[in-house]
Coordinates of C-alpha atoms in Angstrom, one line a residue:
Chain M
M651 CA -161.7 -0.3 40.1
T652 CA -159.5 -2.3 42.5
I653 CA -156.4 -4.2 41.5
T654 CA -155.3 -7.4 43.0
V655 CA -151.6 -8.1 42.8
V656 CA -149.8 -11.3 43.5
G657 CA -146.0 -11.3 44.0
S658 CA -143.2 -11.1 46.4
V659 CA -143.0 -9.2 49.6
A660 CA -139.4 -9.4 50.7
Y661 CA -136.3 -8.0 52.3
D662 CA -133.5 -6.6 50.2
T663 CA -129.9 -5.8 51.0
I664 CA -128.8 -3.4 48.3
E665 CA -125.5 -1.8 47.5
T666 CA -125.2 1.0 44.9
P667 CA -122.6 3.8 44.3
A668 CA -124.8 5.9 46.7
G669 CA -124.4 3.5 49.6
K670 CA -125.7 0.3 51.2
R671 CA -128.9 -0.7 52.9
E672 CA -129.4 -3.9 54.9
R673 CA -132.8 -5.7 54.8
C674 CA -135.1 -2.9 53.5
L675 CA -138.6 -3.8 52.7
G676 CA -138.9 -4.8 49.1
G677 CA -140.4 -7.3 46.7
A678 CA -142.2 -6.8 43.4
A679 CA -145.7 -6.8 45.0
T680 CA -144.6 -4.2 47.6
Y681 CA -143.3 -1.7 45.0
F682 CA -146.2 -2.4 42.7
S683 CA -148.8 -1.9 45.3
L684 CA -147.3 1.2 46.8
S685 CA -147.0 2.8 43.4
A686 CA -150.5 1.8 42.2
S687 CA -152.1 2.9 45.5
F688 CA -151.7 6.6 44.4
F689 CA -154.2 5.8 41.6
T690 CA -156.6 3.2 42.9
D691 CA -157.4 0.6 45.6
V692 CA -154.9 -2.2 45.8
R693 CA -155.1 -5.7 47.3
V694 CA -152.0 -7.9 47.8
I695 CA -151.5 -11.6 47.7
A696 CA -148.1 -12.7 49.1
V697 CA -146.5 -14.7 51.8
V698 CA -144.2 -13.4 54.6
G699 CA -142.3 -15.0 57.5
E700 CA -142.1 -14.1 61.2
D701 CA -139.7 -11.3 60.4
F702 CA -142.5 -9.3 58.8
G703 CA -144.0 -7.3 61.7
K704 CA -146.1 -4.3 62.5
R705 CA -143.6 -1.8 61.1
Q706 CA -143.7 -3.4 57.7
E707 CA -147.4 -3.8 57.8
A708 CA -147.7 -0.1 58.6
V709 CA -146.0 0.8 55.3
F710 CA -148.9 -0.9 53.4
Q711 CA -151.6 0.5 55.7
A712 CA -150.3 4.1 55.3
R713 CA -151.3 3.7 51.7
N714 CA -154.6 2.0 52.4
I715 CA -153.4 -1.2 50.8
D716 CA -155.5 -4.3 51.6
T717 CA -153.1 -6.8 53.1
R718 CA -155.6 -9.5 54.0
G719 CA -154.1 -11.6 51.3
I720 CA -150.6 -11.5 52.8
E721 CA -150.2 -14.9 54.5
H722 CA -148.1 -15.0 57.6
T723 CA -146.2 -18.3 58.1
A724 CA -143.4 -19.8 60.1
G725 CA -139.9 -19.1 58.9
K726 CA -138.2 -16.1 57.2
S727 CA -139.4 -13.9 54.4
F728 CA -138.0 -14.0 50.9
F729 CA -134.5 -12.3 50.9
W730 CA -132.5 -10.9 48.1
E731 CA -129.1 -9.3 48.1
G732 CA -127.6 -7.5 45.2
S733 CA -125.5 -4.6 44.0
Y734 CA -125.4 -2.1 41.1
L735 CA -121.8 -1.0 41.5
D736 CA -120.7 -1.3 37.9
N737 CA -123.9 -0.8 36.1
L738 CA -127.0 1.0 37.5
N739 CA -129.1 -0.6 34.8
E740 CA -128.4 -4.2 35.9
A741 CA -128.4 -5.7 39.3
K742 CA -125.7 -8.3 40.2
T743 CA -127.3 -10.8 42.5
H744 CA -125.2 -11.9 45.5
N745 CA -127.7 -14.0 47.3
T746 CA -131.3 -15.2 47.0
E747 CA -133.1 -17.0 49.9
L748 CA -136.6 -18.1 48.9
N749 CA -137.4 -19.0 52.5
V750 CA -141.2 -19.0 53.0
F751 CA -141.6 -18.2 49.3
A752 CA -140.3 -21.7 48.4
S753 CA -143.6 -23.3 49.3
F754 CA -145.9 -20.3 48.5
N755 CA -149.3 -21.4 47.4
P756 CA -151.3 -18.2 46.9
K757 CA -154.5 -18.0 48.9
I758 CA -157.1 -15.6 47.6
P759 CA -159.3 -14.0 50.2
D760 CA -163.0 -14.1 49.2
A761 CA -163.1 -10.3 49.6
Y762 CA -160.6 -10.0 46.6
R763 CA -162.8 -12.0 44.2
D764 CA -164.5 -9.0 42.7
S765 CA -161.2 -7.3 41.5
E766 CA -161.6 -6.5 37.8
F767 CA -157.9 -5.8 37.5
L768 CA -155.3 -8.4 38.2
F769 CA -151.5 -8.0 38.2
L770 CA -149.3 -11.0 38.2
A771 CA -145.9 -9.8 39.4
N772 CA -142.7 -11.6 38.6
I773 CA -143.0 -15.0 40.3
D774 CA -143.1 -18.6 39.2
P775 CA -145.4 -18.8 36.2
V776 CA -147.1 -21.9 37.7
L777 CA -148.3 -19.6 40.5
Q778 CA -149.2 -16.8 38.1
R779 CA -151.4 -19.2 36.2
R780 CA -153.0 -20.6 39.3
V781 CA -154.0 -17.1 40.5
R782 CA -155.2 -16.1 37.1
E783 CA -157.5 -19.2 36.9
A784 CA -158.8 -18.6 40.4
M785 CA -159.9 -15.1 39.5
P786 CA -161.9 -15.6 36.3
Q787 CA -163.8 -12.3 36.9
A788 CA -160.7 -10.2 36.2
K789 CA -161.4 -8.3 33.0
L790 CA -157.9 -6.9 32.5
V791 CA -154.8 -9.0 33.4
A792 CA -151.3 -7.7 33.3
G793 CA -148.1 -9.5 34.2
D794 CA -144.3 -9.3 34.5
T795 CA -141.7 -12.0 34.2
M796 CA -137.9 -12.3 34.1
N797 CA -135.0 -14.0 32.2
Y798 CA -134.9 -16.9 34.7
W799 CA -138.5 -18.0 33.8
I800 CA -138.0 -17.3 30.1
K801 CA -135.0 -19.5 30.0
D802 CA -135.8 -22.4 32.3
H803 CA -139.6 -22.4 32.7
R804 CA -140.7 -21.6 29.2
P805 CA -143.7 -24.1 28.9
A806 CA -145.3 -22.8 32.1
L807 CA -144.6 -19.2 31.1
L808 CA -146.3 -19.8 27.6
E809 CA -149.4 -20.9 29.4
V810 CA -149.5 -17.7 31.4
L811 CA -148.9 -15.5 28.3
K812 CA -152.1 -17.0 26.8
G813 CA -154.2 -15.5 29.5
L814 CA -152.5 -12.1 29.7
D815 CA -153.9 -8.8 28.3
I816 CA -150.7 -6.9 28.9
L817 CA -147.1 -8.1 29.4
L818 CA -144.5 -5.8 30.9
I819 CA -140.9 -6.8 30.3
N820 CA -137.6 -5.2 29.4
D821 CA -135.7 -5.1 26.0
T822 CA -133.5 -8.1 26.7
E823 CA -136.3 -10.3 27.9
T824 CA -138.5 -9.4 24.9
K825 CA -135.7 -10.4 22.5
M826 CA -134.9 -13.5 24.6
L827 CA -138.6 -14.6 24.7
A828 CA -139.0 -14.1 20.9
G829 CA -135.5 -15.4 20.0
N830 CA -135.2 -12.3 17.8
N831 CA -132.8 -9.4 18.1
N832 CA -135.0 -6.8 16.4
L833 CA -137.3 -5.2 19.0
V834 CA -140.2 -4.6 16.7
Q835 CA -140.2 -8.1 15.3
A836 CA -139.6 -9.5 18.8
A837 CA -142.6 -7.5 20.1
R838 CA -144.8 -8.9 17.4
A839 CA -143.7 -12.4 18.1
V840 CA -144.4 -12.0 21.8
M841 CA -147.8 -10.6 21.2
A842 CA -148.6 -13.7 19.0
L843 CA -148.1 -15.7 22.2
G844 CA -151.1 -14.1 23.8
P845 CA -150.7 -10.5 25.2
K846 CA -152.8 -8.0 23.3
A847 CA -150.4 -5.3 24.4
L848 CA -146.7 -5.2 25.3
V849 CA -144.9 -2.7 27.4
V850 CA -141.1 -2.9 26.8
K851 CA -139.1 -1.1 29.4
H852 CA -135.8 0.5 28.2
G853 CA -134.4 1.5 31.7
E854 CA -133.1 5.0 31.5
Y855 CA -134.5 5.5 28.0
G856 CA -138.1 5.0 28.9
A857 CA -140.5 2.4 27.6
T858 CA -142.4 1.5 24.5
L859 CA -146.0 0.3 24.3
F860 CA -146.8 -2.0 21.4
H861 CA -150.5 -2.6 20.8
G862 CA -151.8 -4.4 17.8
S863 CA -150.5 -4.2 14.3
S864 CA -150.6 -1.1 12.2
P865 CA -153.6 -0.5 10.0
R866 CA -151.2 1.4 7.7
G867 CA -148.6 -1.3 7.5
E868 CA -146.1 1.1 9.0
N869 CA -142.9 -0.3 10.6
A870 CA -143.7 1.0 14.0
G871 CA -146.9 -0.9 14.3
R872 CA -149.1 1.0 16.8
A873 CA -146.5 2.1 19.2
F874 CA -146.2 4.7 21.9
R875 CA -143.0 5.8 23.6
A876 CA -142.8 7.3 27.0
P877 CA -139.5 8.9 28.2
A878 CA -137.7 8.2 31.4
M879 CA -136.5 11.1 33.4
P880 CA -132.9 12.1 32.9
L881 CA -131.9 11.7 36.5
E882 CA -129.1 13.6 38.2
E883 CA -128.6 10.8 40.6
V884 CA -129.9 7.3 40.6
V885 CA -129.7 6.2 44.2
D886 CA -131.2 2.8 43.9
P887 CA -132.9 1.3 40.8
T888 CA -134.4 -1.6 42.7
G889 CA -138.2 -1.7 42.2
A890 CA -138.2 0.8 39.4
G891 CA -139.8 -1.7 37.0
D892 CA -142.4 -2.7 39.5
S893 CA -143.1 0.9 40.4
F894 CA -143.5 1.6 36.6
A895 CA -146.0 -1.3 36.5
G896 CA -147.9 0.1 39.5
G897 CA -148.2 3.5 38.0
F898 CA -149.2 2.1 34.6
F899 CA -151.7 -0.4 35.7
G900 CA -153.0 1.7 38.6
Y901 CA -153.7 4.6 36.3
L902 CA -155.5 2.3 33.8
A903 CA -157.6 0.8 36.6
S904 CA -158.6 4.4 37.7
Q905 CA -160.0 5.2 34.3
P906 CA -163.6 4.7 33.2
E907 CA -162.4 3.2 30.0
Q908 CA -159.1 1.6 28.8
S909 CA -159.0 3.8 25.7
P910 CA -155.8 4.4 23.6
A911 CA -155.6 7.8 25.3
A912 CA -155.7 6.1 28.7
F913 CA -152.9 3.7 27.7
R914 CA -150.8 6.7 26.6
H915 CA -151.3 8.5 29.9
A916 CA -150.7 5.2 31.7
M917 CA -147.3 4.9 30.0
F918 CA -146.4 8.4 31.3
Y919 CA -147.6 7.6 34.8
G920 CA -145.6 4.4 34.7
S921 CA -142.4 6.3 33.8
V922 CA -143.1 8.9 36.4
M923 CA -143.5 6.4 39.2
G924 CA -140.4 4.5 38.0
S925 CA -138.4 7.7 38.2
F926 CA -139.4 8.4 41.8
A927 CA -138.5 4.9 42.9
C928 CA -134.9 5.4 41.9
E929 CA -134.4 8.5 44.0
R930 CA -134.0 6.8 47.3
F931 CA -133.1 3.4 48.7
G932 CA -135.9 0.7 48.6
T933 CA -139.4 2.1 49.1
E934 CA -138.2 5.2 50.9
R935 CA -139.3 7.6 48.1
M936 CA -142.6 5.9 47.5
Q937 CA -143.5 6.1 51.2
K938 CA -143.1 9.9 51.2
L939 CA -144.5 10.6 47.8
T940 CA -147.5 12.9 47.3
R941 CA -150.0 13.1 44.5
P942 CA -149.1 16.7 43.7
E943 CA -145.5 15.6 43.2
I944 CA -146.7 13.0 40.8
D945 CA -148.7 15.5 38.8
E946 CA -145.8 17.9 38.7
R947 CA -143.5 15.3 37.3
F948 CA -146.1 14.2 34.8
N949 CA -146.1 17.8 33.5
L950 CA -142.3 17.8 33.4
F951 CA -142.4 14.6 31.3
R952 CA -144.9 16.2 29.0
E953 CA -142.5 19.2 28.6
L954 CA -139.6 16.8 28.0
T955 CA -141.3 15.2 25.0
H956 CA -143.9 17.4 23.5
L957 CA -143.2 19.8 20.7
A958 CA -145.5 22.5 22.1
Chain Q
M466 CA -129.6 30.3 5.6
T467 CA -126.9 28.2 4.1
I468 CA -124.8 25.7 6.0
T469 CA -121.2 25.0 5.3
V470 CA -120.1 21.5 6.4
V471 CA -116.5 20.2 6.7
G472 CA -115.9 16.5 7.0
S473 CA -115.2 13.3 5.1
V474 CA -116.4 12.2 1.7
A475 CA -115.5 8.6 1.5
Y476 CA -116.1 5.1 0.3
D477 CA -117.4 2.5 2.7
T478 CA -117.5 -1.3 2.6
I479 CA -120.2 -2.3 4.9
E480 CA -121.5 -5.7 6.2
T481 CA -124.7 -6.0 8.2
P482 CA -127.1 -8.9 8.9
A483 CA -129.0 -7.6 5.8
G484 CA -126.0 -8.1 3.4
K485 CA -122.8 -6.5 2.2
R486 CA -122.0 -3.5 0.0
E487 CA -118.5 -2.8 -1.5
R488 CA -117.3 0.8 -1.7
C489 CA -120.6 2.7 -1.4
L490 CA -120.4 6.5 -1.2
G491 CA -120.2 7.5 2.4
G492 CA -118.4 9.8 4.8
A493 CA -119.8 12.2 7.5
A494 CA -120.0 15.2 5.2
T495 CA -121.9 13.2 2.6
Y496 CA -124.6 12.0 4.9
F497 CA -124.8 15.3 6.7
S498 CA -125.2 17.3 3.5
L499 CA -127.7 15.0 1.8
S500 CA -129.8 15.1 4.9
A501 CA -129.6 18.8 5.5
S502 CA -130.3 19.5 1.8
F503 CA -133.9 18.7 2.4
F504 CA -134.2 21.8 4.6
T505 CA -131.7 24.4 3.4
D506 CA -128.8 25.1 1.0
V507 CA -125.6 23.2 1.8
R508 CA -122.0 23.7 0.9
V509 CA -119.3 21.0 1.4
I510 CA -115.6 21.2 2.3
A511 CA -113.8 17.9 1.8
V512 CA -111.1 16.2 -0.1
V513 CA -111.5 13.3 -2.5
G514 CA -109.1 11.2 -4.7
E515 CA -109.2 10.2 -8.3
D516 CA -111.7 7.5 -7.6
F517 CA -114.4 10.1 -7.0
G518 CA -116.0 10.7 -10.4
K519 CA -119.0 12.1 -12.1
R520 CA -121.3 9.5 -10.7
Q521 CA -120.5 10.5 -7.1
E522 CA -120.6 14.1 -7.9
A523 CA -124.1 13.6 -9.4
V524 CA -125.3 12.4 -6.0
F525 CA -124.6 15.8 -4.5
Q526 CA -125.8 17.7 -7.6
A527 CA -129.2 15.9 -7.5
R528 CA -129.7 17.5 -4.1
N529 CA -128.4 21.0 -5.2
I530 CA -125.4 20.7 -2.8
D531 CA -122.6 23.1 -3.5
T532 CA -119.5 21.0 -4.1
R533 CA -117.0 23.7 -5.0
G534 CA -115.3 23.1 -1.7
I535 CA -114.6 19.4 -2.5
E536 CA -110.9 19.4 -3.4
H537 CA -109.9 16.8 -6.0
T538 CA -106.4 15.5 -5.5
A539 CA -104.1 12.7 -6.6
G540 CA -104.5 9.4 -4.8
K541 CA -107.5 7.5 -3.4
S542 CA -110.4 8.8 -1.3
F543 CA -110.8 8.0 2.4
F544 CA -111.9 4.3 2.8
W545 CA -113.6 2.6 5.7
E546 CA -114.6 -1.0 6.1
G547 CA -116.7 -2.2 8.9
S548 CA -119.5 -4.6 10.0
Y549 CA -122.4 -4.7 12.4
L550 CA -122.9 -8.4 12.5
D551 CA -123.2 -8.8 16.3
N552 CA -124.5 -5.4 17.2
L553 CA -126.4 -3.0 15.0
N554 CA -125.7 -0.2 17.5
E555 CA -121.9 -0.4 17.2
A556 CA -119.7 -0.8 14.1
K557 CA -116.7 -3.1 14.2
T558 CA -114.0 -1.4 12.1
H559 CA -112.0 -3.8 9.9
N560 CA -110.0 -1.3 7.9
T561 CA -109.4 2.4 7.7
E562 CA -107.4 3.9 4.9
L563 CA -107.0 7.7 5.3
N564 CA -105.5 8.1 1.8
V565 CA -105.9 11.7 0.6
F566 CA -107.5 12.5 3.9
A567 CA -104.1 12.1 5.7
S568 CA -102.9 15.4 4.3
F569 CA -106.3 17.2 4.2
N570 CA -106.0 20.9 4.7
P571 CA -109.5 22.4 4.3
K572 CA -109.7 25.1 1.7
I573 CA -112.7 27.4 2.0
P574 CA -114.0 28.8 -1.3
D575 CA -114.7 32.5 -1.1
A576 CA -118.2 31.9 -2.1
Y577 CA -118.7 30.0 1.2
R578 CA -117.7 32.8 3.4
D579 CA -121.1 34.2 4.0
S580 CA -122.5 31.0 5.5
E581 CA -124.0 31.8 8.9
F582 CA -124.3 28.1 9.9
L583 CA -121.2 25.9 10.1
F584 CA -121.1 22.2 10.9
L585 CA -117.8 20.6 11.9
A586 CA -118.3 16.9 11.2
N587 CA -116.2 14.3 12.9
I588 CA -112.6 14.9 11.7
D589 CA -109.3 15.8 13.4
P590 CA -110.1 18.6 15.9
V591 CA -107.1 20.5 14.6
L592 CA -108.9 20.8 11.3
Q593 CA -112.2 21.6 12.9
R594 CA -110.7 24.5 14.7
R595 CA -108.9 25.8 11.6
V596 CA -112.2 25.9 9.7
R597 CA -114.0 27.5 12.5
E598 CA -111.4 30.2 12.8
A599 CA -111.4 30.8 9.0
M600 CA -115.2 31.4 9.1
P601 CA -115.6 34.0 11.8
Q602 CA -118.9 35.1 10.3
A603 CA -120.6 31.9 11.3
K604 CA -123.2 32.7 13.9
L605 CA -124.2 29.2 14.8
V606 CA -121.5 26.5 14.9
A607 CA -122.3 22.8 15.6
G608 CA -119.9 19.9 15.6
D609 CA -119.5 16.2 16.1
T610 CA -116.6 14.1 17.4
M611 CA -115.8 10.5 18.4
N612 CA -114.1 8.4 21.0
Y613 CA -110.8 8.4 19.2
W614 CA -110.4 12.2 19.4
I615 CA -111.7 12.2 23.0
K616 CA -109.2 9.7 24.1
D617 CA -106.1 10.6 22.2
H618 CA -106.5 14.2 21.1
R619 CA -108.1 15.8 24.1
P620 CA -106.2 19.2 24.2
A621 CA -107.1 19.9 20.5
L622 CA -110.7 18.8 21.0
L623 CA -111.0 21.1 24.1
E624 CA -110.0 24.0 21.9
V625 CA -112.8 23.1 19.4
L626 CA -115.4 22.8 22.2
K627 CA -114.7 26.4 23.3
G628 CA -115.9 27.6 19.9
L629 CA -119.0 25.4 19.6
D630 CA -122.6 26.4 20.1
I631 CA -123.9 22.9 19.8
L632 CA -122.1 19.5 20.2
L633 CA -123.7 16.3 19.0
I634 CA -122.3 13.1 20.4
N635 CA -123.5 9.8 21.7
D636 CA -124.0 8.6 25.3
T637 CA -120.7 6.8 25.6
E638 CA -118.8 9.7 24.2
T639 CA -120.5 12.2 26.5
K640 CA -119.6 10.1 29.6
M641 CA -116.1 9.5 28.3
L642 CA -115.5 13.2 27.6
A643 CA -116.8 14.2 31.1
G644 CA -115.3 11.3 32.9
N645 CA -118.7 10.8 34.6
N646 CA -121.1 7.9 34.3
N647 CA -124.2 9.8 35.0
L648 CA -125.6 11.3 31.8
V649 CA -127.1 14.4 33.3
Q650 CA -123.9 15.2 35.3
A651 CA -121.8 14.4 32.3
A652 CA -123.9 16.6 30.0
R653 CA -123.5 19.5 32.4
A654 CA -119.7 18.9 32.6
V655 CA -119.4 18.9 28.8
M656 CA -121.4 22.1 28.5
A657 CA -119.0 23.7 30.9
L658 CA -116.3 23.1 28.3
G659 CA -118.0 25.4 25.8
P660 CA -121.1 24.2 24.0
K661 CA -124.3 26.0 24.9
A662 CA -126.3 23.0 23.9
L663 CA -125.6 19.3 23.8
V664 CA -127.4 16.7 21.7
V665 CA -126.8 13.2 23.1
K666 CA -127.7 10.5 20.7
H667 CA -129.0 7.2 22.2
G668 CA -129.1 5.1 19.0
E669 CA -132.4 3.2 18.8
Y670 CA -133.7 5.1 21.9
G671 CA -133.6 8.5 20.3
A672 CA -131.7 11.6 21.5
T673 CA -131.8 14.1 24.3
L674 CA -131.2 17.8 23.9
F675 CA -129.6 19.5 27.0
H676 CA -129.6 23.3 26.9
G677 CA -128.7 25.4 29.9
S678 CA -129.4 24.6 33.5
S679 CA -132.9 24.6 34.9
P680 CA -134.3 27.8 36.4
R681 CA -136.2 25.5 38.8
G682 CA -133.2 23.4 39.9
E683 CA -134.9 20.3 38.5
N684 CA -132.9 17.2 37.9
A685 CA -133.7 17.2 34.3
G686 CA -132.1 20.6 33.7
R687 CA -133.7 21.9 30.5
A688 CA -133.9 18.8 28.5
F689 CA -135.9 17.6 25.5
R690 CA -136.1 14.0 24.3
A691 CA -136.9 13.0 20.8
P692 CA -137.7 9.3 20.1
A693 CA -136.2 7.1 17.5
M694 CA -138.4 5.1 15.2
P695 CA -138.9 1.5 16.3
L696 CA -137.7 0.0 13.1
E697 CA -138.8 -3.4 11.7
E698 CA -135.5 -3.8 10.0
V699 CA -132.3 -1.8 10.3
V700 CA -130.5 -2.5 7.0
D701 CA -127.4 -0.3 7.7
P702 CA -126.9 2.1 10.6
T703 CA -123.9 3.7 8.9
G704 CA -124.4 7.5 8.7
A705 CA -127.5 7.5 10.9
G706 CA -125.8 10.0 13.3
D707 CA -124.6 12.3 10.5
S708 CA -128.1 12.2 9.0
F709 CA -129.5 13.1 12.4
A710 CA -127.1 16.0 12.5
G711 CA -128.1 17.1 9.0
G712 CA -131.8 17.0 9.8
F713 CA -131.3 18.8 13.1
F714 CA -129.0 21.5 11.9
G715 CA -130.6 21.8 8.5
Y716 CA -134.0 22.5 10.1
L717 CA -132.5 25.0 12.5
A718 CA -130.8 26.9 9.6
S719 CA -134.1 27.0 7.8
Q720 CA -135.9 28.8 10.6
P721 CA -136.1 32.6 11.0
E722 CA -135.2 32.2 14.6
Q723 CA -133.4 29.5 16.7
S724 CA -136.1 29.5 19.4
P725 CA -136.6 26.7 21.9
A726 CA -139.5 25.6 19.8
A727 CA -137.2 25.5 16.7
F728 CA -134.8 23.3 18.7
R729 CA -137.5 20.9 19.7
H730 CA -138.7 20.5 16.1
A731 CA -135.0 20.2 15.0
M732 CA -134.6 17.3 17.4
F733 CA -137.6 15.5 15.8
Y734 CA -136.3 16.2 12.2
G735 CA -132.9 14.9 13.3
S736 CA -134.5 11.6 14.5
V737 CA -136.6 11.4 11.4
M738 CA -133.6 11.7 9.1
G739 CA -131.6 9.2 11.2
S740 CA -134.4 6.7 10.9
F741 CA -134.5 7.0 7.1
A742 CA -130.7 6.6 6.8
C743 CA -130.9 3.1 8.4
E744 CA -133.5 1.7 6.0
R745 CA -131.1 1.1 3.1
F746 CA -127.3 0.6 2.6
G747 CA -125.2 3.7 2.5
T748 CA -126.9 6.8 1.1
E749 CA -129.4 4.8 -1.0
R750 CA -132.4 5.9 1.1
M751 CA -131.3 9.5 1.3
Q752 CA -131.0 9.7 -2.5
K753 CA -134.6 8.6 -3.0
L754 CA -136.2 10.4 -0.2
T755 CA -138.9 13.1 -0.7
R756 CA -140.0 15.9 1.5
P757 CA -143.6 14.5 1.8
E758 CA -142.1 11.3 3.2
I759 CA -140.1 13.4 5.8
D760 CA -143.3 15.2 6.8
E761 CA -145.3 12.0 7.1
R762 CA -142.7 10.5 9.4
F763 CA -142.5 13.6 11.4
N764 CA -146.2 13.2 12.1
L765 CA -145.7 9.5 13.0
F766 CA -143.0 10.6 15.5
R767 CA -145.4 13.0 17.0
E768 CA -148.1 10.3 17.3
L769 CA -145.5 8.0 18.8
T770 CA -144.7 10.4 21.7
H771 CA -147.6 12.9 22.2
L772 CA -150.4 12.2 24.7
A773 CA -152.9 13.8 22.4

């Protein structure tokens, strides 16, 4: 099954303890689609400026990603500058230039309209909702968001949540969205807002899938926890969450059925892809990745967590 | 196999968002031995004051814990007062009264001298070392420590580490001890100081066992990650780490062989016991716990983490 993803394609200037890179190709839709492309066909909806050229286009083409939904317009592409000098788990933003993204109005190519899987990457919830409504055929819709939209655009975000099957967010965002400091209670409160499943990302500690309430009334509800890789060196965490989402949703879309077992495997593939993303700056690792490497790491994750 | 544990038996006054308890029975050796007693025979070395009476003694006796090594002396028992009002993952200490603990000089009953498993709970490393040296027959020695000893008693602590098979500490302590902010690198550095295995506790995110370096040169080294239970309500996290240690070491001591598989199961039992400890104030949950409940939760942890 194909996935259509809407989100940012951008340039990032990133500084980490491992070094600095100026204007690497980035953006949530970029990381998501590169990651998901190892599992299924991916179509991108985004907007870029005149600074997005053949070299950037080639990164998508090398992974057979459909870029007909990337609109080219006058001006400069979205630009973000940040650093992780004190804390590899949290970016410090130095500069955000929306540029062509400021007036982004997603245009959906007719050829995309049969996508049964839709991913709404972290953008203005007004746009997320517009795309969701324009693609009523999507049978599984997942999305991401961030603290900014939770704090200052709550009504629009709540509308998006109503139409989501799966929401992927981190611990802090889950608690902020629910106004509750207990993760299990917060997860349940967020799921009451719409999403049938919630993937809470814990950074270096992995991620937890919450889906439904427990038939046994257990504290855990129905939960599944995937580990993260204990990494010797995190070169650049930018895009790790989007790469997680790409592995998670890409694997789900590749399966004949979205069974509980498929969700568990999807959590592992998400963690696997997130771990690769951190190993090099920007999309460097994703561009050189191979499917055998993914499978090998999947097996390592299994060894890391399974009793036998 | 029996375990001998040396550490504190104390009274705690604890405030959490769930309420407040005055002077509950506590201390690292108390939590450790109650937890380990579900797996093997436990012998305690500690010191208490005149405020430790029959009612407290009965808590140990109900679990068949050997208390002949608990020295009764004039004065008051160790007392700690703390709260977790802002953050359930980190206690804020309001008061510490060493009392009889200030002049604690561990006395080891002759009947304890055949213990092949020795646990050095979080006390002055000078005392940990003294006990370790007085029990040369111990074939597996594990220990705990805390930021205070790492910062201000480093030389004494380094001597203890040389004689440890397994060190159990948390993330922050691992990084502090190694002077390295990357957990994998820090774990390797700490293991170079003596311990053959390291259990790093991540609070609500579980724990990672590091043991040896990888034969394949993989980033992860040889690691195993056990989850923590996503808990609906954490009533009181006091003693969760010591209960983890009790489940972990108690299970290991109960096995005919300390194989890699035994270590993996021990990590799960550690997490299981830590999760129970948080459910009620002080030792309340440990006192009412049954082995079938432990096994049931072990199975839940397996479901929580295993692909199939």
